[in-house]
Coordinates of C-alpha atoms in Angstrom, one line a residue:
Chain D
D1 CA 0.0 0.0 0.0
V2 CA 1.1 3.5 -0.7
K3 CA 2.7 5.3 2.2
V4 CA 3.0 9.1 2.5
T5 CA 5.1 9.9 5.6
Q6 CA 5.3 13.3 7.2
S7 CA 8.3 13.7 9.4
S8 CA 6.6 15.3 12.4
R9 CA 3.2 14.8 13.9
Y10 CA 3.5 17.9 16.1
L11 CA 5.8 20.9 15.8
V12 CA 6.2 24.0 17.9
K13 CA 8.2 26.9 16.6
R14 CA 8.8 30.5 17.4
T15 CA 7.9 33.5 15.3
G16 CA 10.6 34.3 12.8
E17 CA 12.1 30.8 12.7
K18 CA 12.7 29.0 9.5
V19 CA 10.6 25.9 9.5
F20 CA 11.0 22.8 7.3
L21 CA 8.2 20.3 6.9
E22 CA 9.2 17.1 5.2
C23 CA 7.2 14.6 3.2
V24 CA 8.2 11.3 1.7
Q25 CA 6.2 8.9 -0.5
D26 CA 7.3 5.4 -1.4
M27 CA 5.4 4.6 -4.6
D28 CA 7.3 6.6 -7.3
H29 CA 4.4 9.1 -7.7
E30 CA 4.8 11.9 -10.1
N31 CA 2.7 14.5 -8.3
M32 CA 3.1 15.8 -4.8
F33 CA 1.1 18.4 -2.9
W34 CA 1.1 20.5 0.2
Y35 CA -2.3 21.5 1.7
R36 CA -3.1 23.6 4.7
Q37 CA -6.2 22.6 6.7
D38 CA -8.0 25.1 9.0
P39 CA -11.4 24.6 10.7
G40 CA -14.2 25.9 8.5
L41 CA -11.9 26.5 5.6
G42 CA -11.2 22.9 4.5
L43 CA -8.1 22.1 2.5
R44 CA -6.3 24.9 0.7
L45 CA -3.5 24.2 -1.7
I46 CA -0.2 25.8 -1.0
Y47 CA 2.1 24.3 -3.6
F48 CA 2.3 21.3 -5.8
S49 CA 4.9 19.6 -7.9
Y50 CA 4.5 17.3 -10.9
D51 CA 8.1 16.4 -11.4
V52 CA 11.5 16.7 -9.7
K53 CA 12.6 20.4 -9.4
M54 CA 9.2 21.5 -10.8
K55 CA 6.8 23.4 -8.6
E56 CA 3.6 25.4 -9.1
K57 CA 1.9 27.8 -6.8
G58 CA -1.4 26.8 -5.4
D59 CA -4.1 29.1 -3.9
I60 CA -2.2 30.4 -0.9
P61 CA 1.6 30.3 -1.5
E62 CA 2.5 33.5 0.3
G63 CA 5.0 33.0 3.1
Y64 CA 5.9 29.5 1.8
S65 CA 8.3 27.9 -0.5
V66 CA 8.9 24.3 -1.5
S67 CA 11.7 22.0 -2.6
R68 CA 11.7 18.8 -4.6
E69 CA 15.2 17.6 -5.3
K70 CA 14.2 13.9 -5.4
K71 CA 11.1 12.3 -6.7
E72 CA 10.1 10.8 -3.4
R73 CA 10.6 13.9 -1.2
F74 CA 8.7 17.2 -1.1
S75 CA 9.6 19.8 1.5
L76 CA 7.5 22.8 2.6
I77 CA 9.5 25.7 3.9
L78 CA 8.2 28.6 6.0
E79 CA 10.9 31.2 5.5
S80 CA 10.0 33.2 8.6
A81 CA 7.2 31.6 10.6
S82 CA 4.3 33.7 11.8
T83 CA 1.5 33.0 14.2
N84 CA -1.0 33.0 11.3
Q85 CA 0.8 30.0 9.9
T86 CA -0.3 27.9 12.9
S87 CA -2.3 25.1 11.2
M88 CA -2.5 21.5 10.2
Y89 CA -0.3 20.8 7.1
L90 CA -1.1 17.8 4.9
C91 CA 1.1 16.3 2.3
A92 CA -0.3 14.2 -0.5
S93 CA 0.8 12.4 -3.6
S94 CA -0.8 10.9 -6.8
P95 CA 0.5 8.7 -9.5
G96 CA -0.9 10.1 -12.7
A97 CA -0.9 13.1 -14.9
T98 CA -4.7 13.7 -14.7
S99 CA -7.0 14.8 -12.0
E100 CA -8.9 11.6 -12.1
E101 CA -6.3 10.0 -9.9
K102 CA -7.0 9.9 -6.2
L103 CA -4.7 11.5 -3.7
F104 CA -2.8 9.6 -1.0
F105 CA -2.4 11.7 2.1
G106 CA 0.0 11.7 5.0
S107 CA -1.3 11.9 8.6
G108 CA -0.5 15.6 8.8
T109 CA 1.8 17.9 10.8
Q110 CA 0.1 20.2 13.4
L111 CA 2.3 23.3 13.5
S112 CA 2.1 25.8 16.3
V113 CA 3.9 29.1 15.9
L114 CA 4.3 31.0 19.2
Chain F
A1 CA -12.6 27.5 -12.3
Q2 CA -14.0 24.6 -10.4
S3 CA -15.5 24.9 -7.0
V4 CA -17.2 22.7 -4.4
T5 CA -19.8 23.6 -1.8
Q6 CA -20.6 21.5 1.2
P7 CA -23.5 23.4 2.7
D8 CA -23.5 21.6 6.1
I9 CA -20.7 22.4 8.5
H10 CA -21.9 19.8 11.1
I11 CA -24.4 16.9 10.8
T12 CA -25.6 15.0 13.9
V13 CA -27.2 11.6 13.5
S14 CA -28.1 8.8 15.9
E15 CA -26.3 5.5 15.5
G16 CA -28.3 3.3 13.1
A17 CA -30.0 6.2 11.3
S18 CA -29.5 6.9 7.7
L19 CA -27.1 9.6 6.5
E20 CA -26.9 12.0 3.6
L21 CA -24.1 14.5 3.2
R22 CA -24.6 17.2 0.5
C23 CA -22.1 18.3 -2.1
N24 CA -22.6 20.7 -5.0
Y25 CA -20.0 21.4 -7.5
S26 CA -19.3 23.9 -10.3
Y27 CA -17.3 22.7 -13.3
G28 CA -17.7 23.4 -17.0
A29 CA -17.3 19.9 -18.3
T30 CA -17.8 16.4 -17.0
P31 CA -16.3 16.4 -13.6
Y32 CA -14.3 13.9 -11.7
L33 CA -15.9 13.7 -8.2
F34 CA -14.5 12.3 -5.0
W35 CA -15.5 11.8 -1.4
Y36 CA -12.8 11.6 1.3
V37 CA -13.0 10.9 5.0
Q38 CA -10.7 12.1 7.7
S39 CA -10.8 10.3 11.0
P40 CA -9.5 12.2 14.1
G41 CA -5.7 12.6 13.9
Q42 CA -5.5 11.0 10.5
G43 CA -4.9 12.1 6.9
L44 CA -7.7 11.8 4.3
Q45 CA -8.8 8.5 2.9
L46 CA -10.7 8.0 -0.4
L47 CA -14.3 6.7 0.1
L48 CA -15.4 6.7 -3.5
K49 CA -15.0 8.4 -6.8
Y50 CA -17.0 9.1 -10.0
F51 CA -15.6 9.5 -13.5
S52 CA -18.2 8.3 -15.9
G53 CA -20.8 5.6 -16.4
D54 CA -23.2 4.5 -13.7
T55 CA -24.2 7.6 -11.7
L56 CA -24.6 5.6 -8.5
V57 CA -21.2 4.8 -7.1
Q58 CA -20.4 2.3 -4.3
G59 CA -17.5 2.9 -2.0
I60 CA -15.8 1.5 1.0
K61 CA -17.4 1.2 4.5
G62 CA -20.9 0.9 3.1
F63 CA -21.0 4.4 1.6
E64 CA -22.5 5.3 -1.8
A65 CA -22.9 8.5 -3.7
E66 CA -25.1 9.6 -6.6
F67 CA -24.0 11.9 -9.4
K68 CA -26.9 14.2 -10.6
R69 CA -25.7 16.3 -13.5
S70 CA -29.0 18.3 -13.6
Q71 CA -28.5 19.4 -10.0
S72 CA -24.7 19.6 -10.0
S73 CA -24.7 17.4 -7.0
F74 CA -22.8 14.4 -5.7
N75 CA -24.4 13.5 -2.3
L76 CA -22.9 10.9 0.0
R77 CA -25.2 8.4 1.6
K78 CA -25.2 5.5 4.1
P79 CA -28.3 3.6 5.1
S80 CA -27.2 2.9 8.7
V81 CA -24.5 4.9 10.5
H82 CA -22.1 3.4 13.0
W83 CA -20.3 5.3 15.8
S84 CA -17.0 4.7 14.0
D85 CA -18.3 6.8 11.1
A86 CA -17.8 10.0 13.2
A87 CA -15.3 12.0 11.2
E88 CA -14.8 14.9 8.8
Y89 CA -16.0 14.3 5.2
F90 CA -14.7 16.2 2.2
C91 CA -16.1 16.4 -1.3
A92 CA -13.7 17.2 -4.1
V93 CA -14.0 17.9 -7.8
G94 CA -11.3 17.5 -10.4
G95 CA -11.1 18.2 -14.1
G96 CA -8.6 19.1 -16.7
S97 CA -5.9 20.2 -14.3
Y98 CA -3.9 18.0 -12.0
I99 CA -5.4 19.6 -8.9
P100 CA -8.7 18.6 -7.3
T101 CA -10.6 21.3 -5.4
F102 CA -11.9 20.4 -2.0
G103 CA -15.0 21.6 -0.2
R104 CA -14.8 23.0 3.4
G105 CA -15.8 19.7 4.9
T106 CA -18.8 18.4 6.9
S107 CA -18.2 17.2 10.4
L108 CA -20.3 14.1 11.3
I109 CA -21.3 13.6 14.9
V110 CA -22.9 10.2 15.8
H111 CA -25.0 9.9 18.9
P112 CA -25.3 6.5 20.6

């Protein structure tokens, strides 16, 4: 079965810190995604990548960047963490080149910025 | 642009009762439609999906959904809810791009 692993389940950081959220998938999927989940707002797409070293902005990319140096790993970077970035972050991957493919999700990282 | 509306933020049902969660979508062509479930502390898991063909789709855990083009809806149903069904449910629509759009979610509360 496909496994999407997020390195931390809970993370507490201070305002202004640089934060790295790591995600690894083990099924050679082409596409990887970072979502942010907030109560009442559902899932909002931050960035996605459809190939190594390729990235595209999603709906809310401000304050974030990403890195995909290897196919299996997709990192989300908060350059200077702020309190409004306190949220649940979900990583996902999918195998195909079309949106008919289902997404495989990690368990999420709950980030608190103090 | 595609969009999804889940009009109910919370739904409360008694265990054993039937369930229907509403989902309306906006998309210019034939959509790809999904229902995902998120149990507490977990990521999202696919319940079912619709691409074409039979408009009544069967999924895991006894769930089904019906695609109604005339109403732009894809409602999720279950005839008898179990306490373990308490979770957050997300409807999503996909299309020509790689990226499905998710609704805001419906939180299901199950009373014993």
